[in-house]
Coordinates of N, CA and C in Angstrom, one line a residue:
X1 N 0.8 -1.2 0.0 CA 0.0 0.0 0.0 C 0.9 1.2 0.0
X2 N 0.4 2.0 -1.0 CA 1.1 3.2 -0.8 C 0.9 4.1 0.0
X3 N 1.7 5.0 0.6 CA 1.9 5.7 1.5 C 0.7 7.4 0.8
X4 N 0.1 7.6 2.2 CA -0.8 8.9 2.0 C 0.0 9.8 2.2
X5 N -0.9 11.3 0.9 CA -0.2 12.6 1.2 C 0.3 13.0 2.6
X6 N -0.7 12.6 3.6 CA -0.4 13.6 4.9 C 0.9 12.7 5.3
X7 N 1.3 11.5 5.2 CA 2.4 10.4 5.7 C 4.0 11.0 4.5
X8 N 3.2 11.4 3.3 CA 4.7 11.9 2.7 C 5.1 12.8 3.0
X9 N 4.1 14.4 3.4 CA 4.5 15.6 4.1 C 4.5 15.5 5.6
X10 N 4.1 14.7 6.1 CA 4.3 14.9 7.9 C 5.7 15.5 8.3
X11 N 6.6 15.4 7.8 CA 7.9 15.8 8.0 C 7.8 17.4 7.6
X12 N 6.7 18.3 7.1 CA 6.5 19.6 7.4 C 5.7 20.0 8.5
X13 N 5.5 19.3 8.8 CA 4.7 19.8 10.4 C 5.6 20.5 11.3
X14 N 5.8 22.0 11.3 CA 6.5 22.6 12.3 C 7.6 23.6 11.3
X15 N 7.8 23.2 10.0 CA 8.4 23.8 9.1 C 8.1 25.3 9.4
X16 N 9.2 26.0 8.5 CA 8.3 27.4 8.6 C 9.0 27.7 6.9
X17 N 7.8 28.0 6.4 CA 8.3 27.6 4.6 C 7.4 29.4 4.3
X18 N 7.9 29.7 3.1 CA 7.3 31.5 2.9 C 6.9 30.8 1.2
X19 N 5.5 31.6 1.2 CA 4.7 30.7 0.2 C 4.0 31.8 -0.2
X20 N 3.9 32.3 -1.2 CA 3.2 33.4 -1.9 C 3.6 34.5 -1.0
X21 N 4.5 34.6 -0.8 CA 4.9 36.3 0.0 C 4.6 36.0 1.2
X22 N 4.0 34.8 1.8 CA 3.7 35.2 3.3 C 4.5 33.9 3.8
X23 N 4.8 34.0 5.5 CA 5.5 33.2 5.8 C 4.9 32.8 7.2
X24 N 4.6 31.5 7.1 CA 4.3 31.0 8.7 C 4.9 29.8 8.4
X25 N 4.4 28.6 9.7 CA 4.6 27.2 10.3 C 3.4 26.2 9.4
X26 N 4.0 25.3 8.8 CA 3.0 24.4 8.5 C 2.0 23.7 10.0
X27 N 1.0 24.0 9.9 CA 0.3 23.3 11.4 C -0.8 21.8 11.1
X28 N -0.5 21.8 9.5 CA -1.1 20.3 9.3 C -1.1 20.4 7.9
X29 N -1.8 19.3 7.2 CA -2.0 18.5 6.1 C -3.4 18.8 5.5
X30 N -3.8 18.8 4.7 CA -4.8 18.5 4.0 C -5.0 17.4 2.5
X31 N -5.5 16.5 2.2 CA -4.9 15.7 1.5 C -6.8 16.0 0.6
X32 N -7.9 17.0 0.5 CA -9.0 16.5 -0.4 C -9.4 18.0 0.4
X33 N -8.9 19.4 -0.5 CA -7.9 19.4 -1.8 C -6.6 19.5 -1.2
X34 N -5.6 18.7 -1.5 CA -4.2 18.9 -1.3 C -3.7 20.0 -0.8
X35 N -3.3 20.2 0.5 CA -2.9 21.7 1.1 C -2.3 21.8 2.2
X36 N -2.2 22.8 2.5 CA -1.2 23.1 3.8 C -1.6 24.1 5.0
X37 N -1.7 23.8 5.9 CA -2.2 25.1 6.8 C -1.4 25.4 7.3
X38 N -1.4 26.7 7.3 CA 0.0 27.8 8.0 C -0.5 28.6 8.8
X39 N 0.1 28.8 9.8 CA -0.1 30.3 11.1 C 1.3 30.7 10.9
X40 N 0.9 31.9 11.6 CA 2.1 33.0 11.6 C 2.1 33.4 13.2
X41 N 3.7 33.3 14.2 CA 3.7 33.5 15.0 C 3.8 34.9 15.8
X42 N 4.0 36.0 14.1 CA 4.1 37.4 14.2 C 2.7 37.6 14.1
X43 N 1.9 37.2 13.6 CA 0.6 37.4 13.4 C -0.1 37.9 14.9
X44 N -1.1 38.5 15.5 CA -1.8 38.9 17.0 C -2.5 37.9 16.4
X45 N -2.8 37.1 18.3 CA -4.0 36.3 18.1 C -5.3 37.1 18.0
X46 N -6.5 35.8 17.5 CA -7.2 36.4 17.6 C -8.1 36.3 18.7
X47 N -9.2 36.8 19.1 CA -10.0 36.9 20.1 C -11.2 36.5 20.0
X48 N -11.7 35.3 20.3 CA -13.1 34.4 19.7 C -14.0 35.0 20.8
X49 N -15.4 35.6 20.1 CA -16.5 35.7 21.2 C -17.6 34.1 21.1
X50 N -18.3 34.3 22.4 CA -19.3 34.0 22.5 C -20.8 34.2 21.6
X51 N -22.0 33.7 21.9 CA -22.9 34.7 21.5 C -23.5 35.5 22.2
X52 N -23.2 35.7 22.5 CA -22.9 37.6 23.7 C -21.8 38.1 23.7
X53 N -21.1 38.2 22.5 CA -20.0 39.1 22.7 C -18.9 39.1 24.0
X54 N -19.2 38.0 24.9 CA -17.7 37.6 25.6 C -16.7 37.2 25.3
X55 N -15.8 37.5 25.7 CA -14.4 36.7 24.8 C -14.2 35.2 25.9
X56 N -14.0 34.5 24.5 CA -13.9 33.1 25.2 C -12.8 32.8 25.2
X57 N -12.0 33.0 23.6 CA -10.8 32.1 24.0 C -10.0 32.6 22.5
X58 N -8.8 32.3 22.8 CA -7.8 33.6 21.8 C -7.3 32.6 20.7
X59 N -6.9 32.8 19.4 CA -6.1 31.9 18.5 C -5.7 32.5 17.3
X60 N -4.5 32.0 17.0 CA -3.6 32.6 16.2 C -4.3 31.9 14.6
X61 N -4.1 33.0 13.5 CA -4.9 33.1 12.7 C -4.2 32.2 11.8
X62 N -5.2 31.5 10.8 CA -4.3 30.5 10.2 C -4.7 30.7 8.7
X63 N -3.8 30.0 7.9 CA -4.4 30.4 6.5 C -4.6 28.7 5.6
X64 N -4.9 28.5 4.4 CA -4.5 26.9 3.9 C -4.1 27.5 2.5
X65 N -2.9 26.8 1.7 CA -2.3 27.1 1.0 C -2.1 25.5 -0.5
X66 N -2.4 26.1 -1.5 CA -2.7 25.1 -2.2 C -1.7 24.2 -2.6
X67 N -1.1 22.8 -2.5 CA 0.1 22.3 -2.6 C 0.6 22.6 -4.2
X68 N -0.9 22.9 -5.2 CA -0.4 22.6 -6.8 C 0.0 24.6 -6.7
X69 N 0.6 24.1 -8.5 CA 1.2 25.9 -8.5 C -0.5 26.2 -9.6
X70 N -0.8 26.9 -10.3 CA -1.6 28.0 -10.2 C -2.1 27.6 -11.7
X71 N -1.2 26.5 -12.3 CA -1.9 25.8 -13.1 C -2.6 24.4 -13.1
X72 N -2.3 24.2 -11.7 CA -3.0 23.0 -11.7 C -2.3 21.4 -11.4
X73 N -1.1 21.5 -12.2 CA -0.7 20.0 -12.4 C 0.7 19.8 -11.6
X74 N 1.1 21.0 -11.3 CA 2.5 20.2 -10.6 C 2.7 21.1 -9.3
X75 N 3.5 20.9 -8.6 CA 4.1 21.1 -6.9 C 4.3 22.8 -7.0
X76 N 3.4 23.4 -6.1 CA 3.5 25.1 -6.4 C 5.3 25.0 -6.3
X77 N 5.3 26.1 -7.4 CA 6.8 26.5 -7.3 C 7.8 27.2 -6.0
X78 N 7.0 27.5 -5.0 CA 7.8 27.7 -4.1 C 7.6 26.5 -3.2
X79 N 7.1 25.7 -3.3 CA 7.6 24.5 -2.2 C 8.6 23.8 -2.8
X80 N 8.6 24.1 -4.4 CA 9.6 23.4 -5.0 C 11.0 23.8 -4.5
X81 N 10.9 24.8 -4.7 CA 12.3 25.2 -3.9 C 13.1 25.6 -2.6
X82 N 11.6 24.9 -1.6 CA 12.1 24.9 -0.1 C 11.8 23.8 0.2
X83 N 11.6 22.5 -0.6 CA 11.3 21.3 0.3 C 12.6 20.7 -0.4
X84 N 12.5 19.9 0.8 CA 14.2 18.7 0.4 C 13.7 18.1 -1.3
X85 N 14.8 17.8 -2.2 CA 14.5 17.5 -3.7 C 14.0 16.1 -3.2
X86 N 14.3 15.0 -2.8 CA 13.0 13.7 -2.5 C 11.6 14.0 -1.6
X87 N 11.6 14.6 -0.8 CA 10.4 15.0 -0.5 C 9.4 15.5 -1.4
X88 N 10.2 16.6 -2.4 CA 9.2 17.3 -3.7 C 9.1 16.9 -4.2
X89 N 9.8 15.9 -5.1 CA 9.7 14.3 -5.9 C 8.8 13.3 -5.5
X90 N 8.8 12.8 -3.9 CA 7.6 12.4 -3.8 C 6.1 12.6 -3.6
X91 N 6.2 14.0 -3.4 CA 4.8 15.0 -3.4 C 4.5 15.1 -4.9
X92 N 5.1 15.2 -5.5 CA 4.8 15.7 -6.8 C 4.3 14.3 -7.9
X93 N 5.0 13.4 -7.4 CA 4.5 12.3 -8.2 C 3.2 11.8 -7.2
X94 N 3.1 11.7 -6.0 CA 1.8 11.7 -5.8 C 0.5 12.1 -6.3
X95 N 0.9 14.0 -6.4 CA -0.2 14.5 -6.9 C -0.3 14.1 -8.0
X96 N 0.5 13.7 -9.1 CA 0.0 12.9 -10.5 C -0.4 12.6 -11.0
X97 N -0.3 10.9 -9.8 CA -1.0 10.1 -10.2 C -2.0 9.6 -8.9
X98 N -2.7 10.6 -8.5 CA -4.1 10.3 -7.6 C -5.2 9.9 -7.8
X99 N -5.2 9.9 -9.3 CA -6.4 9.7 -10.0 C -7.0 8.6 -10.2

């Protein structure tokens, strides 16, 4: 059995990779659509209310970033160039052939 996206990238968990101009920590996986969630530790948390306007509880703001580049079929170009070359090789031929 072949190994899943979130099992080939686990080893970005905690990375801190700059992806379209912005730069945080990978904080997980997404494998349906292929992606990455990032926070930023410069970022202010944020401040979650209640439904009365109480503040409940604070969290830093996160974003999800798409693993393909902007046409569609291969490894966005800046992970290409900040992920180890077997890692992007194995990401990349994943996305491939997922079909």
């Amino acid at each position: 059995m072949s190994p899943s996206l979130i099992q080939i990238l686990e080893p970005l968990i905690g990375s801190t990779l700059t992806i379209g101009h912005r730069r945080g920590t990978v904080i997980d996986i997404l494998e349906d659509p292929p992606s990455l969630v990032m926070s930023s530790p410069e970022a202010p948390e944020e401040i979650r209310l209640d439904h009365l306007g109480r503040p409940q509880e604070t969290s830093v703001p996160s974003w999800t970033v798409s693993l393909f580049s902007e046409s569609g079929n291969v490894l966005h170009p800046d992970l290409q160039r900040q992920l180890h070359p077997d890692l992007a090789i194995r990401a990349h031929e994943f996305l491939n052939n997922k079909d």
